[in-house]
GROMACS .gro file of C-alpha atoms in nm:
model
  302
    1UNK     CA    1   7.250   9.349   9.528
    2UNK     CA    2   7.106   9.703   9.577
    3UNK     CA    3   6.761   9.755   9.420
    4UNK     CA    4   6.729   9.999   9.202
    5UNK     CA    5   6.462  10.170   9.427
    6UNK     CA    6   6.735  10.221   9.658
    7UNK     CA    7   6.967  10.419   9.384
    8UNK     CA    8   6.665  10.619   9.294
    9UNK     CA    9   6.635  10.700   9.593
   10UNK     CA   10   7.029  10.786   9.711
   11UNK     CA   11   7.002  10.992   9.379
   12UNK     CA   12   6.765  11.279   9.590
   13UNK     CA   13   7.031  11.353   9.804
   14UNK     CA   14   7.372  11.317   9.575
   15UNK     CA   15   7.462  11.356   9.210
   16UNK     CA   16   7.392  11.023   8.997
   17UNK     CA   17   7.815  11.077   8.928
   18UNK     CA   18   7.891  10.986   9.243
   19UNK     CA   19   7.709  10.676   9.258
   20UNK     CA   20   7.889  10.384   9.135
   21UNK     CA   21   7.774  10.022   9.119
   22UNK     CA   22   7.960   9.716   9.154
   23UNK     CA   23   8.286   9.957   9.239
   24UNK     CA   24   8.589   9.721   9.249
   25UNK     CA   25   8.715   9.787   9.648
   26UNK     CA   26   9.074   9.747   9.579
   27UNK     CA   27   9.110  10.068   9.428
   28UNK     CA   28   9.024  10.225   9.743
   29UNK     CA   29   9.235  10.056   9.961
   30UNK     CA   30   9.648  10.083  10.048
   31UNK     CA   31   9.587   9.700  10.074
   32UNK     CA   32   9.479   9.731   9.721
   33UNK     CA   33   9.301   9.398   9.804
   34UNK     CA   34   8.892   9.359   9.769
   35UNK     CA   35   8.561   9.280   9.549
   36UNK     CA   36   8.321   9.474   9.425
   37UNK     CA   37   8.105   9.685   9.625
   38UNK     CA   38   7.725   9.683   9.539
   39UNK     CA   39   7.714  10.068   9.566
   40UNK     CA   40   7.991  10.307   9.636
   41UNK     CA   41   7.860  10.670   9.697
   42UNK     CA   42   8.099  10.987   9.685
   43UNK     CA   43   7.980  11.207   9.981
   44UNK     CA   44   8.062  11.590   9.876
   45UNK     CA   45   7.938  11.752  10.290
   46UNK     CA   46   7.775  11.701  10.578
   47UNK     CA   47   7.385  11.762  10.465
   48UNK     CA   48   7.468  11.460  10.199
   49UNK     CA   49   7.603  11.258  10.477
   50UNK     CA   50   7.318  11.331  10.695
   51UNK     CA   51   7.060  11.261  10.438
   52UNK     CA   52   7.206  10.955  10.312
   53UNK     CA   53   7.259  10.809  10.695
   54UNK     CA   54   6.882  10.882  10.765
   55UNK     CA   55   6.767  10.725  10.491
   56UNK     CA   56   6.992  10.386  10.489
   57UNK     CA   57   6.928  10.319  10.818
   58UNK     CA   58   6.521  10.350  10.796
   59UNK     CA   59   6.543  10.181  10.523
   60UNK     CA   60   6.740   9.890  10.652
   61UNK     CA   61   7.039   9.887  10.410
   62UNK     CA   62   7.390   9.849  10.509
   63UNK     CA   63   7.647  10.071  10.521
   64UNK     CA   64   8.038  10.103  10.585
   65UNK     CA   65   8.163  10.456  10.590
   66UNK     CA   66   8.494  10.479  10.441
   67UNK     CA   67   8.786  10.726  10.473
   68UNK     CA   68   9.134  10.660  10.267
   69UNK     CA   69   9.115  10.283  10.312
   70UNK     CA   70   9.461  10.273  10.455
   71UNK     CA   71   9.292  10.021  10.736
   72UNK     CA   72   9.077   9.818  10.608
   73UNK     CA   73   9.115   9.511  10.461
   74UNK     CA   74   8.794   9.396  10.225
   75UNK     CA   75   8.679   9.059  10.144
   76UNK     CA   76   8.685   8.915   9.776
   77UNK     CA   77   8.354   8.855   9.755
   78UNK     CA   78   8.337   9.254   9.759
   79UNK     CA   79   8.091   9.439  10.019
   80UNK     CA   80   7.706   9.335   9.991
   81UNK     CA   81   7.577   9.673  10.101
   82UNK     CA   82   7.650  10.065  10.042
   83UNK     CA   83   8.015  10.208  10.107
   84UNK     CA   84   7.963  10.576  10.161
   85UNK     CA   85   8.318  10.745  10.076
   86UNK     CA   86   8.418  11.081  10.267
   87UNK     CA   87   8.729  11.134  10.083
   88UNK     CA   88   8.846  11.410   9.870
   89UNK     CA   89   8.513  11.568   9.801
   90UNK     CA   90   8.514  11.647  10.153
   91UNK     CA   91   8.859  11.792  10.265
   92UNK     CA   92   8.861  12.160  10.304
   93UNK     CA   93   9.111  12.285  10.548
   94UNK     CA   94   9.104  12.640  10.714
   95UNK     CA   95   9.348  12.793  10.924
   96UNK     CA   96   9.212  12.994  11.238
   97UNK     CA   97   9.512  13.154  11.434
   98UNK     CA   98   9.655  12.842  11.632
   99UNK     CA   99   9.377  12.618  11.526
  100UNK     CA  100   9.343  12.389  11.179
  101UNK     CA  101   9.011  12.312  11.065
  102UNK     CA  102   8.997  12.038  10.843
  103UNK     CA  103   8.651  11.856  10.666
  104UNK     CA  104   8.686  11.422  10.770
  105UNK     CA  105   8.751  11.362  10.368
  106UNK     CA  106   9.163  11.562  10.449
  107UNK     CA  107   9.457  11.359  10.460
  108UNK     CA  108   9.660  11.368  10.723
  109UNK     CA  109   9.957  11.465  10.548
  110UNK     CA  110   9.747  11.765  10.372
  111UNK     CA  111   9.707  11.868  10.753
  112UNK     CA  112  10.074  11.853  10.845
  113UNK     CA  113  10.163  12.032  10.493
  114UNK     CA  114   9.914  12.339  10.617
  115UNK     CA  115  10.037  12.352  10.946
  116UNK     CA  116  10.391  12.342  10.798
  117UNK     CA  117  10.301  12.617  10.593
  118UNK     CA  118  10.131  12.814  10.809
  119UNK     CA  119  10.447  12.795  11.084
  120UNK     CA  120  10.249  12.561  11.303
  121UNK     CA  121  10.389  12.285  11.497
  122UNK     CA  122  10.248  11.983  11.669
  123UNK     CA  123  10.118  11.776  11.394
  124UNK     CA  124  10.492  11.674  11.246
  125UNK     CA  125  10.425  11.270  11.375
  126UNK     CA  126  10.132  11.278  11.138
  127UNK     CA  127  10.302  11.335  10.850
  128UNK     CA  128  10.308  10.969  10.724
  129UNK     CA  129   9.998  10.837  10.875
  130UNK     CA  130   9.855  10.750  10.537
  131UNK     CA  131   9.531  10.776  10.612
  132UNK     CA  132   9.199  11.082  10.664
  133UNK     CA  133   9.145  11.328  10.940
  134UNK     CA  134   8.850  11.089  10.995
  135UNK     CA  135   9.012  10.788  11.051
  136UNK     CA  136   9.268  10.910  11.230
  137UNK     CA  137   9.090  11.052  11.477
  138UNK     CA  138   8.824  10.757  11.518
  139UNK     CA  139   9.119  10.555  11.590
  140UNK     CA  140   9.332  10.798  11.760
  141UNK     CA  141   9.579  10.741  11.496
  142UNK     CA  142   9.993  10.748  11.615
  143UNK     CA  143  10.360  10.754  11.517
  144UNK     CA  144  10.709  10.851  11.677
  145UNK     CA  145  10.533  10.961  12.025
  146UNK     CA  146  10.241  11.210  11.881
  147UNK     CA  147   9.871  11.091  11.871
  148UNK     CA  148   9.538  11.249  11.756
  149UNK     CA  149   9.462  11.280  12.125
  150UNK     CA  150   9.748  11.535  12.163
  151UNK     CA  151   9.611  11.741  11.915
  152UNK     CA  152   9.249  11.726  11.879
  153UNK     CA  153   9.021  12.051  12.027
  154UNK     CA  154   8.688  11.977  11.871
  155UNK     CA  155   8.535  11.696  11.658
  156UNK     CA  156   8.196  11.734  11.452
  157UNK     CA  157   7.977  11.377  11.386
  158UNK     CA  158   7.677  11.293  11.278
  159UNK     CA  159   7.484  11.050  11.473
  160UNK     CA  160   7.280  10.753  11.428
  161UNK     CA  161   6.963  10.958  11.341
  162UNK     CA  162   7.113  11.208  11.149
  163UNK     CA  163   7.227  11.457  11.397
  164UNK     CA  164   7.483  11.711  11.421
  165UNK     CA  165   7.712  11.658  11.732
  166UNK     CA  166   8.038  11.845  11.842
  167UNK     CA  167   8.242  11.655  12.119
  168UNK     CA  168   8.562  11.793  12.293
  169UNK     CA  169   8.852  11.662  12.362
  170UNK     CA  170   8.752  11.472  12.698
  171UNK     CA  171   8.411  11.324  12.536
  172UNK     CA  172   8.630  11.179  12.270
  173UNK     CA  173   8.780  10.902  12.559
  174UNK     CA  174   9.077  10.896  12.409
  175UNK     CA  175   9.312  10.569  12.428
  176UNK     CA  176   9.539  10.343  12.228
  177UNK     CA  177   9.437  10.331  11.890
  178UNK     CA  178   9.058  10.374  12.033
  179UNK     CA  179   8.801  10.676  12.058
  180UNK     CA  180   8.443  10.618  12.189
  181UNK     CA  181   8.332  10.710  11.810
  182UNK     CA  182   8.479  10.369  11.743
  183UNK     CA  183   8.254  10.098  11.732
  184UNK     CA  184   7.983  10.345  11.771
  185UNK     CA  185   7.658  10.470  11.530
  186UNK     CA  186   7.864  10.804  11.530
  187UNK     CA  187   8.055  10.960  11.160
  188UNK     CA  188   8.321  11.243  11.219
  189UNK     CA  189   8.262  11.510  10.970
  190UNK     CA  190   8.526  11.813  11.062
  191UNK     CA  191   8.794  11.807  11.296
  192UNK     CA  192   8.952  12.122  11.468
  193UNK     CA  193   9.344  12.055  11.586
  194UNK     CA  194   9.513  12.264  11.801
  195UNK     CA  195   9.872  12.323  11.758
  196UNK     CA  196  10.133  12.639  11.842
  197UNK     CA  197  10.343  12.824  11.668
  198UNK     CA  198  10.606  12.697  11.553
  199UNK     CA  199  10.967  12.772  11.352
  200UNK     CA  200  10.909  12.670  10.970
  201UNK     CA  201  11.258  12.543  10.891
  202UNK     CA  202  11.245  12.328  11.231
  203UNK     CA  203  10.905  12.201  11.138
  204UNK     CA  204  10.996  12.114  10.795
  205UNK     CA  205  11.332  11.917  10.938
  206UNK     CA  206  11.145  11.724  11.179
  207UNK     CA  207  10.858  11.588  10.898
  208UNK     CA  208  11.185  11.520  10.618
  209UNK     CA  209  11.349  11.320  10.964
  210UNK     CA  210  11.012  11.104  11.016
  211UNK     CA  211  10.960  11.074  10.656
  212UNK     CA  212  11.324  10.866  10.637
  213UNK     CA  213  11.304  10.693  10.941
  214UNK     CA  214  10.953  10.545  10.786
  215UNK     CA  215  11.137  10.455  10.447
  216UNK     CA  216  11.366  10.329  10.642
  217UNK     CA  217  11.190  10.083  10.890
  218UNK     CA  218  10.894  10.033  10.702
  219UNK     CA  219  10.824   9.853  10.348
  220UNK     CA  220  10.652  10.111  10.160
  221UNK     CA  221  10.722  10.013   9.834
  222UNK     CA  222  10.423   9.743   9.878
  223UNK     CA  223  10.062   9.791   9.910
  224UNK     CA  224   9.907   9.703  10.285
  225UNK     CA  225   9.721   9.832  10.576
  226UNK     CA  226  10.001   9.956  10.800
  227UNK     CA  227  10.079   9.771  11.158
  228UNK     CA  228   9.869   9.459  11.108
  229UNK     CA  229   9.829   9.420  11.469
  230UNK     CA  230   9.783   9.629  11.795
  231UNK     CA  231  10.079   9.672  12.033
  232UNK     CA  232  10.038   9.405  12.285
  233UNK     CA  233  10.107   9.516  12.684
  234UNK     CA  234  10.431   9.530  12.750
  235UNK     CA  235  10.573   9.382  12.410
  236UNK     CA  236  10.623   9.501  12.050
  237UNK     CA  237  10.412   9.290  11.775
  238UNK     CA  238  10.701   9.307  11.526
  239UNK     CA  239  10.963   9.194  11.770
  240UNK     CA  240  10.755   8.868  11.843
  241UNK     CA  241  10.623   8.779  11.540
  242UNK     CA  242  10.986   8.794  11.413
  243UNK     CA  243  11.089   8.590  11.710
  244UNK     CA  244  10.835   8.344  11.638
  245UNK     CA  245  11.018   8.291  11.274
  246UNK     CA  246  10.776   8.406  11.049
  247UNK     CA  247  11.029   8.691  10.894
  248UNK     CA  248  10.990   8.659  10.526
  249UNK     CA  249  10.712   8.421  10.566
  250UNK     CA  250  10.479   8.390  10.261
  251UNK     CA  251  10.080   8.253  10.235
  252UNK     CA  252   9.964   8.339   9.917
  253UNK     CA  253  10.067   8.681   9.783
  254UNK     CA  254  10.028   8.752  10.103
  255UNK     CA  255  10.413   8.808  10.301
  256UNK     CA  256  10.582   8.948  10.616
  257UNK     CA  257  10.784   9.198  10.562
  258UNK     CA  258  11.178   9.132  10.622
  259UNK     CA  259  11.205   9.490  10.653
  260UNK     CA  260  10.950   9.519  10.945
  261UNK     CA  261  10.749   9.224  11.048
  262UNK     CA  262  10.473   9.397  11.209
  263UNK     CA  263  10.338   9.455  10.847
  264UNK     CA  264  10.178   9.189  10.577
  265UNK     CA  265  10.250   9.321  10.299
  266UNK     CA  266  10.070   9.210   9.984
  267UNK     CA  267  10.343   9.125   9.694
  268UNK     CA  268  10.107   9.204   9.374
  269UNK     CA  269   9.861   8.899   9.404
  270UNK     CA  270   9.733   8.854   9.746
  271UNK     CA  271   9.393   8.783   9.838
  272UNK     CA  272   9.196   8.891  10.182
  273UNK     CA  273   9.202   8.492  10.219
  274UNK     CA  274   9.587   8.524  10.149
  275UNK     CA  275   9.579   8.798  10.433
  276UNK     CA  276   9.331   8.628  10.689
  277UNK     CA  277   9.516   8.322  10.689
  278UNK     CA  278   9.853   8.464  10.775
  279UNK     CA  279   9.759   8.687  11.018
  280UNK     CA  280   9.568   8.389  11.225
  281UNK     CA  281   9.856   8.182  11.147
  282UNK     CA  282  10.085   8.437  11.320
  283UNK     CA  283   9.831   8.495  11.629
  284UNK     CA  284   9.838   8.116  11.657
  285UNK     CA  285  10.235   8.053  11.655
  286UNK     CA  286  10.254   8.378  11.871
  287UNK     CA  287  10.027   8.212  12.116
  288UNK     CA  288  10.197   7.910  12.127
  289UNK     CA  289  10.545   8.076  12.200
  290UNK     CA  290  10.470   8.387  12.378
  291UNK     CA  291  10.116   8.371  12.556
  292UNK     CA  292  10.018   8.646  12.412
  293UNK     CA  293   9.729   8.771  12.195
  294UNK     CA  294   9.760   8.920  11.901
  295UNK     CA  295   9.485   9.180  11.823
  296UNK     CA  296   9.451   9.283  11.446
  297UNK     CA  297   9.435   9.676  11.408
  298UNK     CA  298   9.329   9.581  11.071
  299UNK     CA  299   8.912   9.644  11.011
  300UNK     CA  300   8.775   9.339  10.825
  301UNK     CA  301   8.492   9.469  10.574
  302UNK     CA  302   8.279   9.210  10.395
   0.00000   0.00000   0.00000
């Protein structure tokens, strides 16, 4: 539990209406799976983030900073720490000649509908990533043969201690689903993308053809976290895990998909137990048949 010295003190540096206790997780994730948190905090910019990092970390609490949710899969025991949200409070976009600006709390697709506005092309692919300009970038987010790393000029962070940081394109190291802010003491705060200029009607058809190839190929009529696993060297996740028979297969409320069986979908009721134990099932069987390892792209939280 968080003391209440601890909320007195987060209360300094944001407004007591953005501090929630025991905030039920689920709500803030596309796996719409999770326990209570023992504080979730609303971040509104950068000097709040800053503030808030500083003073966490001196004073020993723990943290998990937390974009749309879209993948992350939290336990049901809930989080026993402080979940600092940089969502919708923090997603101003501005348009610069070539170049989007866009605060870590924007949605991709809010991106892609301001380039598409603005008769900018580049970011179409992005269009359905359902998750933050944050996110996406810490995990070099990718669909249809676009990534973050195509696009990115210029990210802003804030580091361990507090800092302000701004790290091109090159610093970012760049590769599959990875950054070097991942894993790291680092929190992306603003993003700039550079794109070119583009033909609005052509933009527009290329984001309505990704959008039905997705609803299509993908089950998004049910809650979860997107491609469950990494795409193993030289194979496709879906492809094996359907070859290894688990198509349909159900633990729980926890299933894969028929439609694609890269995704666990959760069918109303699943738990993050429900989820855990299919997904190591899968890596197991996948193992077994295959020899090959199944990495989760999933982030486990609790």
């Amino acid at each position: 539990m968080i003391s209440g010295a601890v909320v007195e003190a987060l209360q300094r540096y944001v407004p007591r209406d953005n501090i929630h206790l025991q905030e039920p997780m689920a709500g803030h994730t596309t796996f719409r799976i999770g326990g209570p948190a023992d504080c979730f905090v609303q971040l509104e910019n950068e000097e709040q983030l800053r503030k808030v990092r500083r003073y966490l970390g001196l004073a020993g609490v723990p943290f998990f900073v937390l974009g749309n949710g879209s993948n992350l899969l939290v336990d049901d025991a809930g989080y026993k720490g402080v979940v600092l949200q940089i969502g919708q409070k923090m997603s101003q976009i501005t348009i610069q000649g070539c170049h989007i600006i866009a605060k870590a709390g924007a949605t991709l697709r809010q991106v892609a509908n301001a380039a598409l506005e603005h008769g900018l092309t580049g970011f179409e692919f992005a269009a359905g990533i359902p998750g933050t300009v944050g996110g996406g970038v810490v995990m070099n987010a990718g669909a249809y043969g676009g990534e973050m790393s195509q696009v990115v000029s210029q990210v802003c962070v804030v580091s361990r201690e507090g800092e302000l940081m701004e790290l091109d394109n090159d610093t970012m190291e760049f590769a599959y689903r990875h950054s070097v802010i991942r894993g790291s003491a680092f929190t992306v705060t603003e993003v700039t993308f550079r794109l070119e200029r583009g033909d609005r009607e052509a933009i527009r058809a290329k984001m309505e053809e990704l959008a039905q190839r997705r609803r299509e190929k993908q089950p998004l009529e049910y809650p979860s976290a997107g491609s469950t696993f990494k795409r193993p060297e030289g194979h496709f996740a879906g492809k094996l895990i359907m070859e290894a028979g688990f198509a349909g297969y159900q633990t729980g409320g926890a299933r894969v998909s028929e439609k694609h069986c890269g995704f666990v979908i959760n069918t109303g009721s699943a738990t993050s137990q429900d989820v855990k134990k299919l997904i190591s099932e899968i890596q197991e069987r996948v193992k077994e048949q295959f020899r090959v390892d199944l990495e989760p792209e999933v982030v486990f939280l609790g």
